[in-house]
CSV table of C-alpha atoms in Angstrom, one decimal:
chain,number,residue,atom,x,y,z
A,1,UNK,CA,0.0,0.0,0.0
A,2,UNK,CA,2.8,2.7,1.3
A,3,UNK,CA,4.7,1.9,-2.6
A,4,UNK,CA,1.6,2.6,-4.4
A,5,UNK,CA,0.5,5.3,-2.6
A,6,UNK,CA,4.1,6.8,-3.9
A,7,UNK,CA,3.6,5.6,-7.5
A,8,UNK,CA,0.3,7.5,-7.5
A,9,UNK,CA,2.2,10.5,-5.7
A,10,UNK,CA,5.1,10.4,-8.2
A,11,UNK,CA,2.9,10.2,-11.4
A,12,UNK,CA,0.5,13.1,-10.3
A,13,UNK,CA,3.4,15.2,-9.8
A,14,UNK,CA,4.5,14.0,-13.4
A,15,UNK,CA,1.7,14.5,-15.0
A,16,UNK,CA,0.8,18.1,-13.3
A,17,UNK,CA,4.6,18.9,-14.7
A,18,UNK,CA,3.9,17.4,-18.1
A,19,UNK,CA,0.8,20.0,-18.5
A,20,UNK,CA,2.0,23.1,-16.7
A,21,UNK,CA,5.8,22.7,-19.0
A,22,UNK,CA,4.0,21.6,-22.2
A,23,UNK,CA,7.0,18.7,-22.7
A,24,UNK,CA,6.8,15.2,-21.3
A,25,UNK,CA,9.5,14.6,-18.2
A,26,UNK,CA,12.6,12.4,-19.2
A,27,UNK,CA,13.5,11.0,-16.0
A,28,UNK,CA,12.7,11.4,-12.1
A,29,UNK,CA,15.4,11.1,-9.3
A,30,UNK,CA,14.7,11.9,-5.3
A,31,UNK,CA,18.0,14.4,-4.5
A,32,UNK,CA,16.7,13.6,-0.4
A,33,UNK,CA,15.3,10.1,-0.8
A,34,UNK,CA,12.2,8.7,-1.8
A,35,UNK,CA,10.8,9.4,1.4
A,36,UNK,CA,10.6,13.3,0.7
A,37,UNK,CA,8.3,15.7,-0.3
A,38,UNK,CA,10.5,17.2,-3.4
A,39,UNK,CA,11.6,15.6,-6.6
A,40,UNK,CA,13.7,16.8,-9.5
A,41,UNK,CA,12.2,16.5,-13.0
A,42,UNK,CA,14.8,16.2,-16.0
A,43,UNK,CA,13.4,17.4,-19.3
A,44,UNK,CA,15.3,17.7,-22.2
A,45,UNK,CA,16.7,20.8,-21.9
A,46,UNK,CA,16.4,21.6,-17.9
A,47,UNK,CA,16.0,20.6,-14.3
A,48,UNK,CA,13.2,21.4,-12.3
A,49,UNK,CA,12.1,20.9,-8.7
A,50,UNK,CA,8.6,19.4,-7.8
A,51,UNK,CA,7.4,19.3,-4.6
A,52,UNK,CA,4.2,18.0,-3.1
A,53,UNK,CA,3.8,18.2,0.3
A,54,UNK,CA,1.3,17.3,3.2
A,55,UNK,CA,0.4,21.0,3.8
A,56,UNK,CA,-1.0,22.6,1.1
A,57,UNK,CA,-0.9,25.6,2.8
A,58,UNK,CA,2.7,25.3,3.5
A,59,UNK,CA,3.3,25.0,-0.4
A,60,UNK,CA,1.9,28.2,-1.1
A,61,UNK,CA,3.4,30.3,1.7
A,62,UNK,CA,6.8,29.1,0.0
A,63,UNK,CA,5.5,29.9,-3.6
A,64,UNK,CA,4.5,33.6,-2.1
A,65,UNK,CA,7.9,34.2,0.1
A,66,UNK,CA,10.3,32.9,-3.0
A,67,UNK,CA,8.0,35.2,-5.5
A,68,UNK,CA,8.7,38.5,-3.0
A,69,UNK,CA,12.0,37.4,-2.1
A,70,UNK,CA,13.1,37.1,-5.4
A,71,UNK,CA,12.4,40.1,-6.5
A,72,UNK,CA,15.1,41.6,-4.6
A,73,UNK,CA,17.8,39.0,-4.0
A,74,UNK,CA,19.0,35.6,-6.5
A,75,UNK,CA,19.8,33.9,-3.1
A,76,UNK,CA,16.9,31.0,-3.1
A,77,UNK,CA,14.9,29.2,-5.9
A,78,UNK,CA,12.8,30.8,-9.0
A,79,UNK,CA,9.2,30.1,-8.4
A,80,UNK,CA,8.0,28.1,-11.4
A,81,UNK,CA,4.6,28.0,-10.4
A,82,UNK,CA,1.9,26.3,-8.2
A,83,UNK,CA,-0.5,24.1,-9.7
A,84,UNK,CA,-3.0,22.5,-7.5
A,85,UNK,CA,-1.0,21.1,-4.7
A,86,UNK,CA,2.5,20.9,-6.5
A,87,UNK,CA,5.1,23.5,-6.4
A,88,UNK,CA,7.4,23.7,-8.9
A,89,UNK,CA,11.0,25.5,-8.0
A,90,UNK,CA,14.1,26.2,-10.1
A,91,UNK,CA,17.1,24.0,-9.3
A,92,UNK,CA,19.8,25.6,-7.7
A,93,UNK,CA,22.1,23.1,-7.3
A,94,UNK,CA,23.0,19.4,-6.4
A,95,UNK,CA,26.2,20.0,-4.8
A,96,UNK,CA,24.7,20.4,-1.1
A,97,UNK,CA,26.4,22.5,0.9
A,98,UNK,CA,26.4,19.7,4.0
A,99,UNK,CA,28.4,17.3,1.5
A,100,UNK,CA,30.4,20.1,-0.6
A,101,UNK,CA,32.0,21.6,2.2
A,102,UNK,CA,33.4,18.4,3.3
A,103,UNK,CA,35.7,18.5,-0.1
A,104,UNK,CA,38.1,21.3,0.8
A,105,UNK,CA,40.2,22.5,3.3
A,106,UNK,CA,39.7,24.7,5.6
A,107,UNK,CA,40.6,27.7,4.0
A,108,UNK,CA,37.7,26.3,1.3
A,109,UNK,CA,35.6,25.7,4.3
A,110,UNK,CA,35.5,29.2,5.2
A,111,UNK,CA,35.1,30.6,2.2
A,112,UNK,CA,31.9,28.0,2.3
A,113,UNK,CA,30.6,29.3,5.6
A,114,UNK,CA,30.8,32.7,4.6
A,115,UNK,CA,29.1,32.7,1.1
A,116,UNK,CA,26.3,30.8,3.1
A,117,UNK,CA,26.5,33.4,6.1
A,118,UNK,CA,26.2,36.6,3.7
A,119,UNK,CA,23.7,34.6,1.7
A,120,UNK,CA,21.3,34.5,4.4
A,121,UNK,CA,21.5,38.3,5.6
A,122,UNK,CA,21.1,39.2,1.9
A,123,UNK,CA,17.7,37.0,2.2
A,124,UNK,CA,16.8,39.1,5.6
A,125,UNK,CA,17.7,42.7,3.4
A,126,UNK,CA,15.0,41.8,0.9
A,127,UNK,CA,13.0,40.2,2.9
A,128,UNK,CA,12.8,43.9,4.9
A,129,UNK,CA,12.3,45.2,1.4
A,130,UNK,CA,9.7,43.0,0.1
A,131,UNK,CA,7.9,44.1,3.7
A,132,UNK,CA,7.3,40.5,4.7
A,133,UNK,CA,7.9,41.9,8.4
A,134,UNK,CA,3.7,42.6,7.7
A,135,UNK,CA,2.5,39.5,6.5
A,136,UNK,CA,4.1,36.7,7.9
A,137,UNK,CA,3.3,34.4,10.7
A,138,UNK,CA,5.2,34.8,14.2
A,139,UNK,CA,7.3,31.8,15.2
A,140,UNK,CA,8.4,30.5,18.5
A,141,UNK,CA,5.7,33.3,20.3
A,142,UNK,CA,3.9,31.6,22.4
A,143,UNK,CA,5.1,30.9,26.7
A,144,UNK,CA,4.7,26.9,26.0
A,145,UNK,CA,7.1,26.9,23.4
A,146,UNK,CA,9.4,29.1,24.8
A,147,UNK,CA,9.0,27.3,28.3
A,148,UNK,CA,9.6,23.7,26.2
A,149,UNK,CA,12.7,25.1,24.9
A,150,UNK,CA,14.0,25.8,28.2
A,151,UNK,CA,13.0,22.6,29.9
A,152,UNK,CA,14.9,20.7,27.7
A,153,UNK,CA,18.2,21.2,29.1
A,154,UNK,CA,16.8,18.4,31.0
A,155,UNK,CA,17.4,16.1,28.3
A,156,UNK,CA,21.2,16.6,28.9
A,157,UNK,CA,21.0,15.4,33.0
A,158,UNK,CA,21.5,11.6,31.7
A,159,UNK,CA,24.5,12.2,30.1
A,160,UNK,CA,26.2,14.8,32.6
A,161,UNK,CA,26.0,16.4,36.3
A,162,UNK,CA,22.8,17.8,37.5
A,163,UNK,CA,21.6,21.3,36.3
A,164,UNK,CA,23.5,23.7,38.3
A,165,UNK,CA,21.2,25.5,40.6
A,166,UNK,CA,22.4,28.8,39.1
A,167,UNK,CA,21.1,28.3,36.0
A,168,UNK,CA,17.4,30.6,36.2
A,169,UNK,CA,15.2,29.3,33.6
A,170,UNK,CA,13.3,32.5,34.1
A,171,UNK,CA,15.7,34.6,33.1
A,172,UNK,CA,16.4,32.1,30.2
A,173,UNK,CA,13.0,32.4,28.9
A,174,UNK,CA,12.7,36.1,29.2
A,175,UNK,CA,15.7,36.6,26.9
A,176,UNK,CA,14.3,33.9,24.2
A,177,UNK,CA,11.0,36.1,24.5
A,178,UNK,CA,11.6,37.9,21.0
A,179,UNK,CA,8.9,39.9,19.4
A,180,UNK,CA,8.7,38.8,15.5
A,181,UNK,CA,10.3,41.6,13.9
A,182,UNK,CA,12.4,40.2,11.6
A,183,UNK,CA,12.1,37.1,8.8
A,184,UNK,CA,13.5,33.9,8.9
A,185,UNK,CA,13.9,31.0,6.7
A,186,UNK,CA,14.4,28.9,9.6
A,187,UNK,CA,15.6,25.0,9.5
A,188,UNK,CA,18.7,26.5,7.6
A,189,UNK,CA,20.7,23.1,7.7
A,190,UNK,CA,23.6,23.1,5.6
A,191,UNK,CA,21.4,20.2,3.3
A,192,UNK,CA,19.1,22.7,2.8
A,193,UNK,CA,21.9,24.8,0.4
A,194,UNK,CA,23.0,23.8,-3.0
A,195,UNK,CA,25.8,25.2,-5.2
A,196,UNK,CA,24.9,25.1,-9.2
A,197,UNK,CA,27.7,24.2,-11.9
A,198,UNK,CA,29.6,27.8,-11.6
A,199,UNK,CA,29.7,27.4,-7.6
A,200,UNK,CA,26.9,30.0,-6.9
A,201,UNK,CA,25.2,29.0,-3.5
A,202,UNK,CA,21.5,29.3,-2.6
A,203,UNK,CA,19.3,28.5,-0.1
A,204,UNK,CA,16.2,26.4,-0.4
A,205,UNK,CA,13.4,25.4,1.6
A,206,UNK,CA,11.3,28.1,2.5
A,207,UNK,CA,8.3,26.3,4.0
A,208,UNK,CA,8.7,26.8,7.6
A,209,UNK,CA,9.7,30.6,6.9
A,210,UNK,CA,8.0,33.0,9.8
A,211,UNK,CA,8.8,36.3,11.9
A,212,UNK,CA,11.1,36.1,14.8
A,213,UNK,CA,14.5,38.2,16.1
A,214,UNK,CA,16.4,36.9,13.0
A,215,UNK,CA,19.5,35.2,14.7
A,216,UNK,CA,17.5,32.0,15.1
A,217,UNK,CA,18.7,31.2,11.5
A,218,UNK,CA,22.3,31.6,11.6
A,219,UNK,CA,21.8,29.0,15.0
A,220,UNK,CA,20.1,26.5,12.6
A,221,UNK,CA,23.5,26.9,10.5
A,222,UNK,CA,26.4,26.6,13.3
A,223,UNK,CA,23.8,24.7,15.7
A,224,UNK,CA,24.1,21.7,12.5
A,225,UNK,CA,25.8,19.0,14.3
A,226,UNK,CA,27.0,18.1,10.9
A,227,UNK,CA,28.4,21.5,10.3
A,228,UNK,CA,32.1,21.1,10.4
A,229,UNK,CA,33.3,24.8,11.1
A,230,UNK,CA,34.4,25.5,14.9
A,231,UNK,CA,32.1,27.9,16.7
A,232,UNK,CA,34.8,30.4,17.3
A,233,UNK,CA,35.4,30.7,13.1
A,234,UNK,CA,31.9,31.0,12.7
A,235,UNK,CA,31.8,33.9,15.2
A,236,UNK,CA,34.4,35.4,13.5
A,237,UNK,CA,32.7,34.5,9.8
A,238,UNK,CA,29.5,36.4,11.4
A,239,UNK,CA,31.5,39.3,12.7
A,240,UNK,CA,32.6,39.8,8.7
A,241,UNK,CA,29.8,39.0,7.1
A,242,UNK,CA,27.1,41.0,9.6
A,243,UNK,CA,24.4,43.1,8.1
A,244,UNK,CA,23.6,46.3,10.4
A,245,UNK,CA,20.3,47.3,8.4
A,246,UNK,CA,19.2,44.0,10.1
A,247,UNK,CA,18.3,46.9,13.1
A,248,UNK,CA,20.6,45.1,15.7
A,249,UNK,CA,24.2,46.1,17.1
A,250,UNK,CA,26.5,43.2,16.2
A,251,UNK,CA,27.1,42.7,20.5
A,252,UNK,CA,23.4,42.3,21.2
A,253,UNK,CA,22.9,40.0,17.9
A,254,UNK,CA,25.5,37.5,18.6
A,255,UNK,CA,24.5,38.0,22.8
A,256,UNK,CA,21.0,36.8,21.9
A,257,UNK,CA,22.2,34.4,19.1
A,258,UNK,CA,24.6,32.9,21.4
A,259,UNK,CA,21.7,32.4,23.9
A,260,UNK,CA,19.1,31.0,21.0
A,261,UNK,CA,22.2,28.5,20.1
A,262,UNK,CA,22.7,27.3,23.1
A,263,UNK,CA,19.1,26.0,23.7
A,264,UNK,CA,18.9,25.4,19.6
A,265,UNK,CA,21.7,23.0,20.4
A,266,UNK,CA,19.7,20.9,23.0
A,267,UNK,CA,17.2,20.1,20.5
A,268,UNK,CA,19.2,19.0,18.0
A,269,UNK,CA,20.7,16.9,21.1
A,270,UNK,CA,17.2,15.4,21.5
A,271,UNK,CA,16.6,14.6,18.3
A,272,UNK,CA,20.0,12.3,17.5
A,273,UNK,CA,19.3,10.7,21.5
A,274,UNK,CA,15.9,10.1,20.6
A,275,UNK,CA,16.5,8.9,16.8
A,276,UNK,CA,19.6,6.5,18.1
A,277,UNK,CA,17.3,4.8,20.3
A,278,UNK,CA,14.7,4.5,17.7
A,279,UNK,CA,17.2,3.5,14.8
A,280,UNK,CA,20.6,2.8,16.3
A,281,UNK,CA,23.7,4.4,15.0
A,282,UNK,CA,24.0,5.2,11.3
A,283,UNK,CA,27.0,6.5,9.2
A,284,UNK,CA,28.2,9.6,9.1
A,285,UNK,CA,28.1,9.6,5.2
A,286,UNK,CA,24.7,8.4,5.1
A,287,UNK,CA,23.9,10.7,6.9
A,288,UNK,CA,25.1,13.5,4.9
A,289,UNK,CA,24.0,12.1,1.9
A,290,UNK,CA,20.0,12.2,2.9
A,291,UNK,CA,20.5,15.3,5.1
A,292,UNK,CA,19.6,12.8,7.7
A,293,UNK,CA,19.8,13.6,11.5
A,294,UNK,CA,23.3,13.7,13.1
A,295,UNK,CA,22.8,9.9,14.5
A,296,UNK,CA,26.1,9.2,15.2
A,297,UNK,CA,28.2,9.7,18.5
A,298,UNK,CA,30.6,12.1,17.1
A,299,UNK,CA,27.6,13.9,15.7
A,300,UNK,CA,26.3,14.3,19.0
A,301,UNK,CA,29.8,15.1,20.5
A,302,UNK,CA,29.7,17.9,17.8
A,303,UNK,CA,26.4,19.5,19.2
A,304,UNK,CA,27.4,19.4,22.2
A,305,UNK,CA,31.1,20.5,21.7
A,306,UNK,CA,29.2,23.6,20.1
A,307,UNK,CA,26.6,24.2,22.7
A,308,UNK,CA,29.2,23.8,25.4
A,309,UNK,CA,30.9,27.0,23.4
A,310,UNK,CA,28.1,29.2,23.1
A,311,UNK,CA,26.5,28.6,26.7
A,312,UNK,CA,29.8,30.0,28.1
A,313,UNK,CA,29.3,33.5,26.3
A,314,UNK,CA,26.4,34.1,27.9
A,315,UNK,CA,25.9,34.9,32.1
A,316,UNK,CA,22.3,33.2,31.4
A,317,UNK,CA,23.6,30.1,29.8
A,318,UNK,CA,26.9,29.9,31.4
A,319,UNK,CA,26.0,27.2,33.8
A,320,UNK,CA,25.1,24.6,31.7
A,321,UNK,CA,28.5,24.6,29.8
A,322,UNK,CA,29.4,21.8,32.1
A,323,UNK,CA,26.5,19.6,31.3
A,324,UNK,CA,26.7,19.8,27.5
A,325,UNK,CA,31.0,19.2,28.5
A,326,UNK,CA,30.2,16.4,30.4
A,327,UNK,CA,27.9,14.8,27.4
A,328,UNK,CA,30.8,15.3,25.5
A,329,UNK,CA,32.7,12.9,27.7
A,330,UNK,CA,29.8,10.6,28.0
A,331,UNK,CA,29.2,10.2,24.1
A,332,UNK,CA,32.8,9.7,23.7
A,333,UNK,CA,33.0,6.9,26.0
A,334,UNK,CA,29.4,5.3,24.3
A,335,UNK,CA,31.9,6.1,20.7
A,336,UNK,CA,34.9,4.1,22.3
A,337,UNK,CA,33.0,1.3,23.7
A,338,UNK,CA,30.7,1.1,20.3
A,339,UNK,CA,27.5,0.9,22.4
A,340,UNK,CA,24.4,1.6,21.1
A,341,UNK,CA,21.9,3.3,22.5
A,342,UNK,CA,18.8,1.4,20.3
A,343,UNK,CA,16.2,0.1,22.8
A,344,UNK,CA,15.5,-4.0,22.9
């Protein structure tokens, strides 16, 4: 039942591209896996990006933010059009960034981080000029979900000493209280940017795209466990590449984003704890390869290697430094002993 029900998912999505192009499609291929919501469609004399996903209203708030976006920056896809329930995207690329910047050095690494750094402030400047600031939904606003994201530095007790009793998850919450001000793509993962044939990167993926204080994106970047740059370069790749029409002082940006990380981090911790048990360990390359979840003990050293960094810039976050240090200990240990964490 699940294979036909992609069969009949796959062939509406060719058919809707064979009438909205005018040309029959040559050939299908899944850049993220079968599994996904996007496809790319070869023709005979281009690419194309199809995607149908479970929220139609998610498609068209992509199709509206990549038309108004566009207009003012070449930083993200085209939009070829909506038909129905299918959105159809130019394709910007399959050299993703998570896999490409694993090819250089680190002086190629860099340069990576900081085409995909100016990149996304280049998306916030016309994003401020397409006035999306007025129309977009608010993210992250409510108490609960700002209360969740604080109660899950629980999730790290397991694996390290106690919360410190310093640590004032009032004050914590108070400072990730941000009034919606500013757009963001959110979820950008390095998978989620490509690099086309003459090494021009852009970022896709709009669908989750809202109002919040802005920083929270460049966290989804450095907070990748995946992401192989060391927080204190990416710091210094911000300073560089920082955008002062985005309203902010560069201090009080990388004060908050340092806070944001920090707890950004824990959920990403969540996720690979609660995906190992699920799935047990899987490669590092596979997981690269399908933009997968950082399931893999170095992975989750990584996050917390990263957290661990950006909770000590902080007075509000600067107790739990030790607990994401003392995961680091703990996952090494789990690496060196090759024990998995997948429940009986």
């Amino acid at each position: 039942m699940e294979a036909t029900g992609k069969s009949e998912r796959l062939n509406r999505i060719v058919d809707t591209a064979r009438v909205h192009f005018g040309r029959p499609v040559c050939k299908v291929t899944a850049p993220g896996g079968e599994n996904r919501s996007s496809f790319r469609l070869h023709f005979d004399d281009m690419d194309v990006i199809a995607t149908l996903r479970p929220n139609v209203r998610r498609t068209h708030l992509e199709a509206f933010v990549l038309e108004r976006l566009r207009a003012h920056c070449d930083d993200l896809p085209e939009c070829l059009g909506v038909v129905g329930e299918v959105l159809f995207q130019s394709d910007v690329g399959g050299r993703r960034l998570n896999q490409e910047i694993m090819r250089h050095t680190e002086t190629g690494r860099l340069d990576l981080a900081a085409q995909a750094a100016a990149a996304i402030f280049r998306i916030h400047s016309a994003a401020r000029r397409a006035d999306l600031h007025q129309m977009l939904p608010h993210l992250g606003g409510s108490e609960t979900w700002i209360s969740n994201l604080v109660a899950a530095v629980d999730s790290l007790q397991p694996y390290s000493m106690g919360i410190d009793a310093r640590f004032d998850r009032a004050a914590a919450a108070e400072r990730l209280a941000c009034p919606g001000g500013q757009f963001v793509k959110w979820d950008c993962r390095s998978g989620n940017a490509a690099l086309d044939r003459a090494g021009r990167l852009r970022w896709f993926d709009f669908e989750y795209c809202g109002l919040r204080h802005g920083a929270e994106d460049f966290a989804w970047l450095i907070g990748d466990e995946a992401w192989p740059i060391a927080p204190d370069q990416m710091v210094d790749v911000m300073i560089d590449a920082f955008d002062p029409g985005c309203g902010h002082r560069i201090d009080t940006y990388l004060d908050y984003l340092s806070v944001y990380l920090t707890f950004h981090c824990v959920q990403r911790f969540k996720l690979i704890v609660k995906e190992a048990r699920t799935r047990g360990w899987l490669s590092k390359a596979r997981v690269r390869k399908y933009d997968d979840a950082g399931v893999h003990p170095e992975f989750a050293m990584q996050i917390c290697s990263v957290g661990a960094y950006f909770a000590a810039q902080s007075p509000v976050t600067a107790p739990l430094a030790r607990n994401f240090e003392g995961a680091v200990d703990s996952f090494r240990e789990i690496l060196r002993e090759g024990r998995s964490l997948k429940s009986a």
